[in-house]
Each structure stands twice: as C-alpha cells, then as structure tokens.
C-alpha cells in the first residue's frame, strides 16, 4: 500500500516507468459505479461474450474478437473483450501495444506489472521482481490501462479467497502486427486467425518459481487508487464491505436472468411499387387474371459492385429468407397456421411470398439448391431472378425475387408478388391480410433477407452502415 495519500481533482492515476526505456504503464481511474454494479456487469457481459461466435476460453482469460484487422484498407487494429474471474490469470505479456478499458468486480482488482527485459531476466531472474509494481483499484469502478509491448502483467483479486470477479474489459490492440511477433504468429495475424490467447506469452518457469517464493506482497511498490474515501480508511473499508454484499446479490440476479441485447436501426428504405419491374418475370405470371400485386425494392449502396455476379448475391438473399426470419412475421405465421389448419389450407413457417423455398420438389432448382418455378440470369449475370409460388385451395400466388447490379455503387434487390383468388373465401382472406402484407410482412422479410445476405457475403456494403 502507498505510504502517502494525495487528494486529486482529476482522474486518480498511476504511472510506472519502464525499466527498459520503453513506454510506461499507465492506469487511470475514470468513474465510480453503483454499489454491486461491477459483479452485475461481469455476469451479463460474460454471458454475452460466451454467446459470441469468436469466443474462446483459454489461459483463465475467456475472450472474444469483436472486430479484426483489415490490412487491405490500412487498418492494423483489433478489438477484443476479455474477462478475469475470481481466480485471476497467469503472468503474461504481448508483443504489441495495448489499451483496454474495464470495470472492476465488487471487490476491486489488483494489477501487477513488471517491465524487466529478457536480457535483464536472463542475467538475473530476480530483476523481474525488482521491477514489479502493483496498482490497487476499488470495487465497481471504471478504469483504463495503457502499456507498451513487453510489459509483463497479471490481474488478480485484491484479496486471497475472494468470490468476486476481477474485471471485464474491452481491449484495443492498436497494431496487431506490432512488436517482436514470432513469424508463425505474424502469419496468423495476417490471415485473420490470431486471437487473444495466441498473442499471449506466458512467464518462464524459472521466474514463476521465484514469484511463488516471493516475500510478503507488502514489500512490492504499490499505488492504490480510489474515489470518495482514502484507500485504507475506515470509510473505504465499510464501503467495500457493502459493495461486496450487494455485488454478490446483483451478480446472482444477473446470472439468473437471461442477458439480452437488441439491435434497432433505420437503414436503406424499402420502396413500394404498384407494378412489377420492367424486366421482372412476374409480368408473365398469372397474366390473365390476378387480384393483388405488389413489388418492393431495396437499394444497397456502396463501392465495387460492378463485376459481381448477381446470381451469387441472389443465392445469399434466398438463403437469408430461410435463415433470418423476422420474429414478428414468424409469430403471424404461427397464428395463421393455427387458424387455417382446420380449413385444410397450406401451412408454412415462412411468410407466404417465399414459403415455397421449403418445397420438396427438385425438378427445377436455382443453382442446384433452391426449388423455383422459373429463373433467369441475363445481362452478363448482372440480373438474376427466380419465381416462387404455390397453388392452394383458396388462392394461387407467385413471387419474384430478383437482384440487379445497377452500377458500381448500387444493387437493387426486389420482392414482388401476384395473387389470384380461387373462390369467395380467397377474396375474404386476401382482404384480411392485404394491409399487413404490404406494410409489414413483405418489406420486413426483404430487409431481413438482405441483412443476412450481407453477413454471409462481403459484397453487400451500405454506406449508411446497415450492412457491413
């Protein structure tokens, strides 16, 4: 513990000079959060982290890569989350520069750093301990850390036997290729396969043995940072006890509740047309008589679209209809299926415009995969369309899904439908669903399918950020 206490008007901070002349280790305390907030955040954030497709659990430091490098565009940064539980994690270092921001658990955290170089440790392993510094952080606090390549560090609970997590962090690797990376790991970074564990080097066994025999930690130079009450004061100890109790409670409640997140956005507008597009195959369907028609078009704007194959984009969109169904449309289809099953009408989990994508027929397929009634790929594969549809007891419907590469910075994706009623019930049914179909079902299905296609294919990029 520091021998003197100094009040500051700005962010409490610690600065540890590097023994090798490199960048210092800098720790800034940013804000004090509510009682028990650290344990709650840890419980909820780690649940979301575990659900991420890039989640790994290695070296007592579960993590996930949120965003990777893009060297083609000159971006060498990467963004990770990682968590340190009550058991702490082993001493380690990274080749590159690191900046991370974190929230401590409801017992606080102990940050341990040593800036001894390889040459110093090889000459005398005790130099690692000579360069050792500790930083103590209070419970439920927001802080940020910055250090250069080669800084050994370990993050642990402030007291042995603690049941509270140490912290949850968001880490920025400012240069994923920075520092003396081994060639094998450099190749992994360039290929996009690197992760937090692969970029980590553990402390040599000889130094670990010294740490285990190290004298009392009180002999290690320590800076304690805090808000509201001086470190070690009776007020600070009382506050820590209260935070610990509330942290256990709020953490347990958060683990019991399902951690949810939501995404809402306003992206490219879905335009409604009264007539099928001039090139649409839908113009040839039910041409003699129909009682309903609509066409919806979503224009995606970006760069580098010219030269793409429309058929490939169309396949991703069709797969998007199958894999990314709007929750509201699925609920409406469930209700619809319950109501019409006694009438022996067709039922499907997919919305009517594309429900025939689940058809078992295989005599006519688009790209050897999707069952269709008709298809065309023309204009040098800059225009691709398929016709879907089915005949039911009360009506016949045909839908046309199309992709057109309009220019180097624009793609139009369309969904059009025509319906012919077969009997009076069909007319009643159509009148009941017409408004919700036009205003919600068809536009929502088109947007969701294109969003899924954007995830599957790097060709759909919108300048307003909806698709990435």
Short mmCIF file of C-alpha atoms in Angstrom, two decimals:
data_model
loop_
_atom_site.label_atom_id
_atom_site.label_comp_id
_atom_site.label_asym_id
_atom_site.label_seq_id
_atom_site.Cartn_x
_atom_site.Cartn_y
_atom_site.Cartn_z
CA UNK A 1 0.00 0.00 0.00
CA UNK A 2 1.27 3.51 -0.75
CA UNK A 3 2.73 5.25 2.30
CA UNK A 4 1.23 8.65 1.47
CA UNK A 5 -2.25 9.71 0.39
CA UNK A 6 -2.73 12.62 -2.01
CA UNK A 7 -6.14 14.02 -3.00
CA UNK A 8 -6.51 14.91 -6.68
CA UNK A 9 -9.13 16.95 -8.55
CA UNK A 10 -8.92 14.93 -11.74
CA UNK A 11 -8.72 11.21 -12.56
CA UNK A 12 -6.65 9.27 -9.99
CA UNK A 13 -3.83 7.58 -11.86
CA UNK A 14 -0.64 5.57 -11.60
CA UNK A 15 2.36 5.75 -13.91
CA UNK A 16 5.00 3.02 -13.81
CA UNK A 17 8.27 3.83 -15.55
CA UNK A 18 9.66 1.13 -17.84
CA UNK A 19 12.97 -0.44 -16.76
CA UNK A 20 13.93 -0.81 -20.42
CA UNK A 21 13.30 2.75 -21.52
CA UNK A 22 10.08 1.83 -23.32
CA UNK A 23 6.59 3.20 -22.81
CA UNK A 24 5.40 3.45 -19.22
CA UNK A 25 2.46 1.55 -17.81
CA UNK A 26 -0.40 3.99 -17.22
CA UNK A 27 -3.56 3.29 -15.20
CA UNK A 28 -6.37 5.85 -14.92
CA UNK A 29 -9.38 5.53 -12.66
CA UNK A 30 -12.32 7.06 -14.54
CA UNK A 31 -15.57 6.70 -12.58
CA UNK A 32 -17.19 5.08 -9.59
CA UNK A 33 -20.23 2.97 -10.47
CA UNK A 34 -23.18 1.99 -8.31
CA UNK A 35 -22.91 -0.49 -5.46
CA UNK A 36 -22.66 -4.03 -6.86
CA UNK A 37 -22.56 -2.80 -10.47
CA UNK A 38 -19.24 -4.49 -11.22
CA UNK A 39 -20.41 -8.01 -10.42
CA UNK A 40 -23.64 -7.38 -12.31
CA UNK A 41 -21.84 -6.13 -15.40
CA UNK A 42 -19.39 -9.03 -15.28
CA UNK A 43 -22.22 -11.59 -15.12
CA UNK A 44 -24.17 -10.05 -18.00
CA UNK A 45 -21.17 -9.22 -20.21
CA UNK A 46 -19.56 -12.65 -19.85
CA UNK A 47 -22.88 -14.30 -20.79
CA UNK A 48 -22.93 -12.26 -24.00
CA UNK A 49 -19.25 -12.98 -24.57
CA UNK A 50 -19.85 -16.74 -24.33
CA UNK A 51 -22.57 -16.49 -26.99
CA UNK A 52 -20.27 -14.71 -29.48
CA UNK A 53 -19.15 -16.85 -32.46
CA UNK A 54 -15.46 -15.99 -31.83
CA UNK A 55 -15.49 -16.83 -28.11
CA UNK A 56 -12.51 -18.76 -26.73
CA UNK A 57 -11.77 -19.83 -23.16
CA UNK A 58 -8.04 -20.22 -22.63
CA UNK A 59 -5.36 -19.15 -20.11
CA UNK A 60 -8.01 -18.26 -17.47
CA UNK A 61 -8.91 -15.31 -19.68
CA UNK A 62 -12.09 -16.02 -21.69
CA UNK A 63 -12.27 -13.63 -24.60
CA UNK A 64 -13.76 -12.87 -27.99
CA UNK A 65 -12.63 -10.91 -31.02
CA UNK A 66 -15.24 -8.27 -31.77
CA UNK A 67 -13.51 -6.70 -34.77
CA UNK A 68 -10.40 -7.78 -36.64
CA UNK A 69 -7.81 -6.15 -38.84
CA UNK A 70 -8.26 -5.01 -42.43
CA UNK A 71 -4.76 -4.69 -43.82
CA UNK A 72 -6.05 -4.10 -47.36
CA UNK A 73 -7.52 -0.83 -46.09
CA UNK A 74 -4.57 0.03 -43.87
CA UNK A 75 -6.24 -0.92 -40.58
CA UNK A 76 -4.00 -2.92 -38.24
CA UNK A 77 -6.20 -2.53 -35.15
CA UNK A 78 -8.29 -5.22 -33.49
CA UNK A 79 -10.94 -5.08 -30.77
CA UNK A 80 -11.42 -7.75 -28.12
CA UNK A 81 -13.37 -8.36 -24.94
CA UNK A 82 -11.88 -10.41 -22.12
CA UNK A 83 -12.78 -11.35 -18.57
CA UNK A 84 -10.78 -12.17 -15.47
CA UNK A 85 -12.61 -14.21 -12.86
CA UNK A 86 -12.04 -14.51 -9.10
CA UNK A 87 -9.09 -16.88 -9.65
CA UNK A 88 -7.17 -14.26 -11.62
CA UNK A 89 -4.97 -15.27 -14.52
CA UNK A 90 -1.28 -16.09 -15.06
CA UNK A 91 1.51 -13.56 -15.57
CA UNK A 92 2.00 -12.94 -19.30
CA UNK A 93 2.90 -10.35 -21.93
CA UNK A 94 2.13 -9.41 -25.53
CA UNK A 95 4.35 -8.32 -28.38
CA UNK A 96 2.33 -5.25 -29.25
CA UNK A 97 0.94 -2.06 -27.69
CA UNK A 98 -2.26 -2.45 -25.66
CA UNK A 99 -5.04 -0.17 -24.44
CA UNK A 100 -8.01 -1.53 -22.52
CA UNK A 101 -10.92 -0.16 -20.52
CA UNK A 102 -12.59 -2.26 -17.86
CA UNK A 103 -14.98 -2.36 -14.90
CA UNK A 104 -13.79 -3.99 -11.70
CA UNK A 105 -15.85 -6.50 -9.80
CA UNK A 106 -17.43 -5.64 -6.47
CA UNK A 107 -14.24 -6.37 -4.51
CA UNK A 108 -11.86 -4.35 -6.67
CA UNK A 109 -8.76 -5.56 -8.51
CA UNK A 110 -5.01 -5.92 -8.15
CA UNK A 111 -2.97 -5.11 -11.26
CA UNK A 112 0.63 -6.40 -11.26
CA UNK A 113 3.24 -5.19 -13.77
CA UNK A 114 6.92 -5.83 -14.40
CA UNK A 115 8.87 -4.12 -17.17
CA UNK A 116 12.07 -6.14 -16.84
CA UNK A 117 13.56 -7.06 -20.23
CA UNK A 118 14.50 -10.52 -21.49
CA UNK A 119 18.18 -9.63 -21.17
CA UNK A 120 17.73 -8.46 -17.58
CA UNK A 121 15.80 -11.58 -16.61
CA UNK A 122 18.35 -13.85 -18.31
CA UNK A 123 21.19 -12.15 -16.42
CA UNK A 124 19.33 -12.23 -13.10
CA UNK A 125 15.76 -13.61 -12.75
CA UNK A 126 15.38 -11.51 -9.59
CA UNK A 127 15.33 -8.44 -11.82
CA UNK A 128 11.72 -9.38 -12.68
CA UNK A 129 10.74 -8.96 -9.02
CA UNK A 130 12.86 -5.83 -8.66
CA UNK A 131 10.80 -4.27 -11.48
CA UNK A 132 7.47 -5.44 -10.03
CA UNK A 133 4.80 -2.83 -9.20
CA UNK A 134 1.21 -3.19 -8.02
CA UNK A 135 -1.83 -0.99 -8.63
CA UNK A 136 -4.92 -1.49 -6.47
CA UNK A 137 -8.31 -0.47 -7.81
CA UNK A 138 -11.57 -0.02 -5.88
CA UNK A 139 -14.76 -2.07 -6.33
CA UNK A 140 -17.29 -1.24 -9.04
CA UNK A 141 -15.03 1.22 -10.86
CA UNK A 142 -14.36 2.12 -14.47
CA UNK A 143 -10.68 2.36 -15.37
CA UNK A 144 -8.35 2.33 -18.36
CA UNK A 145 -4.85 0.93 -18.85
CA UNK A 146 -2.18 1.57 -21.47
CA UNK A 147 1.21 -0.15 -21.81
CA UNK A 148 3.80 -0.92 -24.46
CA UNK A 149 4.98 -4.22 -25.86
CA UNK A 150 6.91 -6.46 -23.50
CA UNK A 151 5.23 -5.34 -20.25
CA UNK A 152 4.59 -8.41 -18.12
CA UNK A 153 1.24 -8.21 -16.33
CA UNK A 154 -1.13 -10.19 -14.16
CA UNK A 155 -4.60 -9.24 -12.96
CA UNK A 156 -5.91 -10.76 -9.74
CA UNK A 157 -8.39 -10.38 -6.93
CA UNK A 158 -7.24 -7.91 -4.27
CA UNK A 159 -7.54 -10.50 -1.51
CA UNK A 160 -7.00 -14.26 -1.39
CA UNK A 161 -10.21 -16.26 -1.38
CA UNK A 162 -12.32 -13.55 -2.99
CA UNK A 163 -15.52 -14.76 -4.67
CA UNK A 164 -15.88 -11.63 -6.80
CA UNK A 165 -14.68 -11.39 -10.39
CA UNK A 166 -11.65 -9.19 -11.04
CA UNK A 167 -12.97 -7.27 -14.05
CA UNK A 168 -14.48 -7.33 -17.54
CA UNK A 169 -12.59 -5.42 -20.23
CA UNK A 170 -12.75 -4.04 -23.75
CA UNK A 171 -9.25 -4.16 -25.24
CA UNK A 172 -7.86 -2.36 -28.29
CA UNK A 173 -4.78 -3.77 -29.98
CA UNK A 174 -3.56 -0.61 -31.68
CA UNK A 175 -1.28 -2.58 -34.01
CA UNK A 176 -1.90 -6.32 -34.25
CA UNK A 177 1.43 -6.71 -36.05
CA UNK A 178 3.34 -4.54 -33.56
CA UNK A 179 6.29 -5.73 -31.52
CA UNK A 180 8.57 -8.75 -31.97
CA UNK A 181 5.98 -11.27 -33.09
CA UNK A 182 7.20 -14.77 -33.93
CA UNK A 183 6.82 -15.46 -37.65
CA UNK A 184 4.17 -18.15 -37.10
CA UNK A 185 2.01 -15.73 -35.10
CA UNK A 186 2.63 -12.95 -37.62
CA UNK A 187 1.25 -15.28 -40.31
CA UNK A 188 -1.82 -15.94 -38.12
CA UNK A 189 -2.41 -12.20 -37.73
CA UNK A 190 -2.12 -11.63 -41.48
CA UNK A 191 -4.58 -14.45 -42.17
CA UNK A 192 -7.04 -13.13 -39.57
CA UNK A 193 -6.77 -16.25 -37.37
CA UNK A 194 -4.99 -14.70 -34.39
CA UNK A 195 -6.80 -14.43 -31.06
CA UNK A 196 -6.06 -13.16 -27.57
CA UNK A 197 -4.60 -16.48 -26.42
CA UNK A 198 -2.37 -16.96 -29.45
CA UNK A 199 -0.96 -13.45 -28.95
CA UNK A 200 -0.05 -14.21 -25.33
CA UNK A 201 3.35 -15.32 -23.99
CA UNK A 202 3.46 -16.85 -20.50
CA UNK A 203 6.14 -16.11 -17.91
CA UNK A 204 9.11 -18.53 -17.89
CA UNK A 205 9.00 -21.29 -15.25
CA UNK A 206 12.17 -20.05 -13.57
CA UNK A 207 10.60 -16.69 -12.81
CA UNK A 208 7.33 -18.31 -11.75
CA UNK A 209 9.23 -20.28 -9.14
CA UNK A 210 10.69 -17.04 -7.79
CA UNK A 211 7.23 -15.49 -7.57
CA UNK A 212 5.95 -18.41 -5.54
CA UNK A 213 8.76 -17.89 -3.00
CA UNK A 214 8.44 -14.13 -3.09
CA UNK A 215 8.28 -12.35 0.28
CA UNK A 216 5.16 -10.58 1.50
CA UNK A 217 3.46 -8.53 -1.20
CA UNK A 218 3.60 -5.56 1.17
CA UNK A 219 7.22 -5.16 0.07
CA UNK A 220 6.16 -4.51 -3.54
CA UNK A 221 5.80 -0.82 -4.52
CA UNK A 222 2.04 -0.23 -4.66
CA UNK A 223 -0.24 2.58 -5.73
CA UNK A 224 -3.82 2.44 -4.53
CA UNK A 225 -6.40 4.46 -6.45
CA UNK A 226 -9.84 5.32 -5.08
CA UNK A 227 -12.80 7.68 -5.17
CA UNK A 228 -14.71 9.31 -2.31
CA UNK A 229 -12.64 7.82 0.52
CA UNK A 230 -8.90 7.46 1.08
CA UNK A 231 -7.53 3.93 0.49
CA UNK A 232 -7.27 2.03 3.76
CA UNK A 233 -9.56 4.37 5.66
CA UNK A 234 -12.41 3.04 7.80
CA UNK A 235 -14.91 4.67 5.45
CA UNK A 236 -13.32 2.96 2.46
CA UNK A 237 -13.35 -0.44 4.20
CA UNK A 238 -17.02 -0.06 5.15
CA UNK A 239 -17.95 0.91 1.61
CA UNK A 240 -16.03 -2.09 0.26
CA UNK A 241 -17.96 -4.47 2.53
CA UNK A 242 -21.31 -3.05 1.41
CA UNK A 243 -20.28 -3.24 -2.24
CA UNK A 244 -19.17 -6.83 -1.81
CA UNK A 245 -22.51 -7.92 -0.34
CA UNK A 246 -24.54 -6.08 -2.98
CA UNK A 247 -22.22 -7.35 -5.71
CA UNK A 248 -22.91 -10.97 -4.74
CA UNK A 249 -26.64 -10.27 -4.82
CA UNK A 250 -26.70 -8.32 -8.10
CA UNK A 251 -24.33 -10.78 -9.76
CA UNK A 252 -26.53 -13.73 -8.76
CA UNK A 253 -29.65 -11.99 -10.06
CA UNK A 254 -27.93 -11.20 -13.36
CA UNK A 255 -26.80 -14.82 -13.80
CA UNK A 256 -30.36 -15.96 -13.16
CA UNK A 257 -31.85 -13.54 -15.67
CA UNK A 258 -31.19 -14.06 -19.36
CA UNK A 259 -28.84 -11.33 -20.62
CA UNK A 260 -30.47 -9.81 -23.67
CA UNK A 261 -29.46 -7.26 -26.24
CA UNK A 262 -31.37 -5.60 -29.05
CA UNK A 263 -30.43 -4.07 -32.38
CA UNK A 264 -32.62 -1.45 -33.99
CA UNK A 265 -31.71 0.68 -36.95
CA UNK A 266 -33.04 2.59 -39.88
CA UNK A 267 -31.24 1.50 -42.99
CA UNK A 268 -31.90 1.80 -46.73
CA UNK A 269 -35.57 2.45 -47.43
CA UNK A 270 -37.69 -0.33 -48.90
CA UNK A 271 -39.61 1.24 -51.79
CA UNK A 272 -43.09 0.03 -52.77
CA UNK A 273 -44.06 -0.08 -56.46
CA UNK A 274 -47.51 -0.50 -57.96
CA UNK A 275 -46.28 -2.54 -60.94
CA UNK A 276 -43.64 -5.25 -61.37
CA UNK A 277 -40.26 -4.04 -62.58
CA UNK A 278 -39.96 -3.86 -66.41
CA UNK A 279 -37.63 -6.86 -66.59
CA UNK A 280 -39.45 -8.90 -63.92
CA UNK A 281 -40.52 -12.47 -64.65
CA UNK A 282 -43.56 -11.69 -62.54
CA UNK A 283 -45.13 -9.89 -65.52
CA UNK A 284 -45.54 -13.28 -67.20
CA UNK A 285 -47.15 -14.94 -64.16
CA UNK A 286 -50.96 -15.04 -63.68
CA UNK A 287 -51.13 -12.57 -66.56
CA UNK A 288 -54.71 -13.50 -67.47
CA UNK A 289 -56.29 -12.60 -64.13
CA UNK A 290 -54.97 -11.58 -60.71
CA UNK A 291 -56.48 -9.80 -57.72
CA UNK A 292 -53.38 -8.48 -55.97
CA UNK A 293 -49.88 -7.41 -56.94
CA UNK A 294 -47.03 -5.60 -55.23
CA UNK A 295 -43.30 -5.08 -55.65
CA UNK A 296 -40.79 -3.95 -53.03
CA UNK A 297 -37.26 -2.83 -53.85
CA UNK A 298 -34.33 -2.29 -51.50
CA UNK A 299 -31.32 -0.46 -52.97
CA UNK A 300 -27.95 -1.19 -51.36
CA UNK A 301 -25.25 1.39 -51.96
CA UNK A 302 -21.51 1.06 -51.53
CA UNK A 303 -18.45 0.60 -53.70
CA UNK A 304 -17.13 -2.01 -56.08
CA UNK A 305 -20.38 -3.71 -57.10
CA UNK A 306 -19.67 -3.72 -60.82
CA UNK A 307 -18.38 -7.11 -61.93
CA UNK A 308 -20.21 -9.03 -59.20
CA UNK A 309 -22.34 -12.00 -60.14
CA UNK A 310 -25.99 -11.26 -59.48
CA UNK A 311 -26.73 -14.98 -59.21
CA UNK A 312 -24.34 -15.30 -56.27
CA UNK A 313 -25.93 -12.38 -54.45
CA UNK A 314 -29.41 -13.79 -55.18
CA UNK A 315 -28.42 -17.13 -53.66
CA UNK A 316 -27.35 -15.34 -50.47
CA UNK A 317 -30.66 -13.44 -50.39
CA UNK A 318 -32.70 -16.63 -50.83
CA UNK A 319 -30.70 -18.23 -48.05
CA UNK A 320 -31.42 -15.12 -45.99
CA UNK A 321 -35.17 -15.74 -46.35
CA UNK A 322 -34.62 -19.22 -44.94
CA UNK A 323 -32.19 -18.36 -42.15
CA UNK A 324 -33.19 -14.88 -40.96
CA UNK A 325 -36.92 -14.74 -40.38
CA UNK A 326 -38.30 -11.60 -38.68
CA UNK A 327 -39.73 -12.55 -35.29
CA UNK A 328 -42.95 -10.64 -35.94
CA UNK A 329 -43.54 -12.41 -39.26
CA UNK A 330 -42.87 -15.79 -37.65
CA UNK A 331 -45.41 -15.01 -34.91
CA UNK A 332 -48.01 -14.01 -37.50
CA UNK A 333 -47.37 -17.21 -39.48
CA UNK A 334 -47.75 -19.32 -36.35
CA UNK A 335 -51.13 -17.71 -35.65
CA UNK A 336 -52.15 -18.04 -39.29
CA UNK A 337 -51.23 -21.74 -39.36
CA UNK A 338 -53.34 -22.45 -36.26
CA UNK A 339 -56.37 -20.67 -37.75
CA UNK A 340 -56.26 -22.21 -41.25
CA UNK A 341 -55.24 -25.78 -40.38
CA UNK A 342 -58.90 -26.85 -39.77
CA UNK A 343 -59.66 -25.50 -43.26
CA UNK A 344 -57.00 -27.77 -44.78
CA UNK A 345 -55.01 -24.86 -46.23
CA UNK A 346 -51.24 -24.91 -46.72
CA UNK A 347 -49.17 -24.14 -43.63
CA UNK A 348 -45.57 -22.98 -43.53
CA UNK A 349 -43.17 -21.37 -41.05
CA UNK A 350 -42.08 -18.98 -43.82
CA UNK A 351 -44.05 -15.96 -44.97
CA UNK A 352 -46.22 -16.64 -48.00
CA UNK A 353 -44.09 -14.79 -50.60
CA UNK A 354 -41.23 -17.27 -50.21
CA UNK A 355 -42.79 -20.25 -48.44
CA UNK A 356 -42.21 -22.46 -51.50
CA UNK A 357 -38.45 -22.34 -50.78
CA UNK A 358 -39.27 -25.19 -48.38
CA UNK A 359 -40.91 -27.22 -51.15
CA UNK A 360 -39.58 -30.78 -51.56
CA UNK A 361 -39.73 -30.54 -55.38
CA UNK A 362 -36.33 -30.92 -57.01
CA UNK A 363 -37.08 -30.98 -60.74
CA UNK A 364 -36.31 -27.29 -61.18
CA UNK A 365 -33.62 -25.75 -58.96
CA UNK A 366 -31.77 -22.46 -58.90
CA UNK A 367 -28.01 -23.09 -58.55
CA UNK A 368 -28.81 -26.75 -57.80
CA UNK A 369 -30.26 -25.81 -54.43
CA UNK A 370 -33.40 -23.67 -54.33
CA UNK A 371 -36.73 -25.01 -55.69
CA UNK A 372 -38.20 -22.49 -58.14
CA UNK A 373 -40.91 -22.29 -60.81
CA UNK A 374 -38.83 -20.20 -63.23
CA UNK A 375 -35.49 -18.40 -63.34
CA UNK A 376 -33.33 -16.14 -65.48
CA UNK A 377 -29.75 -14.95 -65.32
CA UNK A 378 -29.11 -12.34 -68.02
CA UNK A 379 -27.09 -9.22 -68.86
CA UNK A 380 -23.83 -11.00 -68.21
CA UNK A 381 -25.02 -12.12 -64.75
CA UNK A 382 -25.86 -8.58 -63.72
CA UNK A 383 -29.55 -9.52 -63.43
CA UNK A 384 -30.80 -12.71 -61.76
CA UNK A 385 -34.40 -13.60 -60.86
CA UNK A 386 -36.39 -16.57 -59.66
CA UNK A 387 -40.13 -17.20 -59.46
CA UNK A 388 -41.55 -18.88 -56.36
CA UNK A 389 -45.12 -19.82 -55.60
CA UNK A 390 -47.77 -22.41 -54.88
CA UNK A 391 -51.41 -23.26 -55.55
CA UNK A 392 -53.74 -23.53 -52.56
CA UNK A 393 -57.44 -24.23 -52.10
CA UNK A 394 -58.34 -20.55 -51.77
CA UNK A 395 -55.70 -18.75 -53.87
CA UNK A 396 -52.68 -19.04 -56.14
CA UNK A 397 -49.62 -16.89 -55.54
CA UNK A 398 -46.45 -16.20 -57.47
CA UNK A 399 -43.47 -14.26 -56.15
CA UNK A 400 -40.39 -12.98 -57.94
CA UNK A 401 -37.12 -12.38 -56.11
CA UNK A 402 -34.52 -10.51 -58.13
CA UNK A 403 -31.05 -8.97 -57.89
CA UNK A 404 -29.83 -6.36 -60.34
CA UNK A 405 -26.31 -4.91 -60.35
CA UNK A 406 -27.26 -1.38 -61.38
CA UNK A 407 -23.86 0.31 -61.20
CA UNK A 408 -20.51 0.23 -59.47
CA UNK A 409 -22.12 1.59 -56.29
CA UNK A 410 -25.67 0.24 -56.33
CA UNK A 411 -27.50 -3.10 -56.19
CA UNK A 412 -31.31 -3.40 -56.31
CA UNK A 413 -32.91 -6.39 -54.57
CA UNK A 414 -36.61 -6.86 -55.23
CA UNK A 415 -39.51 -8.97 -53.99
CA UNK A 416 -42.74 -8.89 -55.98
CA UNK A 417 -45.97 -10.88 -55.55
CA UNK A 418 -49.12 -11.59 -57.56
CA UNK A 419 -52.19 -13.38 -56.19
CA UNK A 420 -55.23 -14.88 -57.91
CA UNK A 421 -58.20 -15.81 -55.72
CA UNK A 422 -59.80 -19.18 -56.46
CA UNK A 423 -63.11 -18.74 -54.60
CA UNK A 424 -65.04 -16.26 -52.41
CA UNK A 425 -63.11 -17.33 -49.31
CA UNK A 426 -59.91 -16.43 -51.12
CA UNK A 427 -61.19 -12.88 -51.64
CA UNK A 428 -62.11 -12.58 -47.95
CA UNK A 429 -58.74 -13.99 -46.89
CA UNK A 430 -56.87 -11.60 -49.20
CA UNK A 431 -58.84 -8.60 -47.92
CA UNK A 432 -57.93 -9.53 -44.33
CA UNK A 433 -54.18 -9.86 -44.91
CA UNK A 434 -53.62 -7.28 -47.65
CA UNK A 435 -52.71 -4.31 -45.43
CA UNK A 436 -50.37 -6.17 -43.07
CA UNK A 437 -48.73 -7.89 -46.05
CA UNK A 438 -47.99 -4.60 -47.82
CA UNK A 439 -47.00 -2.53 -44.79
CA UNK A 440 -45.09 -5.11 -42.77
CA UNK A 441 -44.67 -8.72 -43.89
CA UNK A 442 -43.12 -8.30 -47.35
CA UNK A 443 -40.87 -5.30 -46.53
CA UNK A 444 -39.68 -6.88 -43.28
CA UNK A 445 -38.87 -10.20 -44.95
CA UNK A 446 -36.96 -8.47 -47.76
CA UNK A 447 -34.91 -6.35 -45.36
CA UNK A 448 -34.12 -9.31 -43.08
CA UNK A 449 -33.04 -11.48 -46.02
CA UNK A 450 -30.71 -8.79 -47.36
CA UNK A 451 -29.22 -8.22 -43.89
CA UNK A 452 -28.47 -11.94 -43.63
CA UNK A 453 -27.01 -11.96 -47.12
CA UNK A 454 -24.72 -9.12 -46.07
CA UNK A 455 -23.41 -11.22 -43.18
CA UNK A 456 -22.75 -14.18 -45.44
CA UNK A 457 -21.18 -12.26 -48.29
CA UNK A 458 -18.70 -9.41 -48.31
CA UNK A 459 -20.25 -7.97 -51.46
CA UNK A 460 -23.09 -6.10 -49.74
CA UNK A 461 -21.81 -2.98 -48.02
CA UNK A 462 -24.04 0.01 -47.40
CA UNK A 463 -22.61 3.47 -46.94
CA UNK A 464 -25.01 4.21 -44.08
CA UNK A 465 -23.71 1.28 -42.06
CA UNK A 466 -26.73 -1.05 -42.05
CA UNK A 467 -24.86 -3.74 -43.91
CA UNK A 468 -21.23 -4.44 -43.12
#
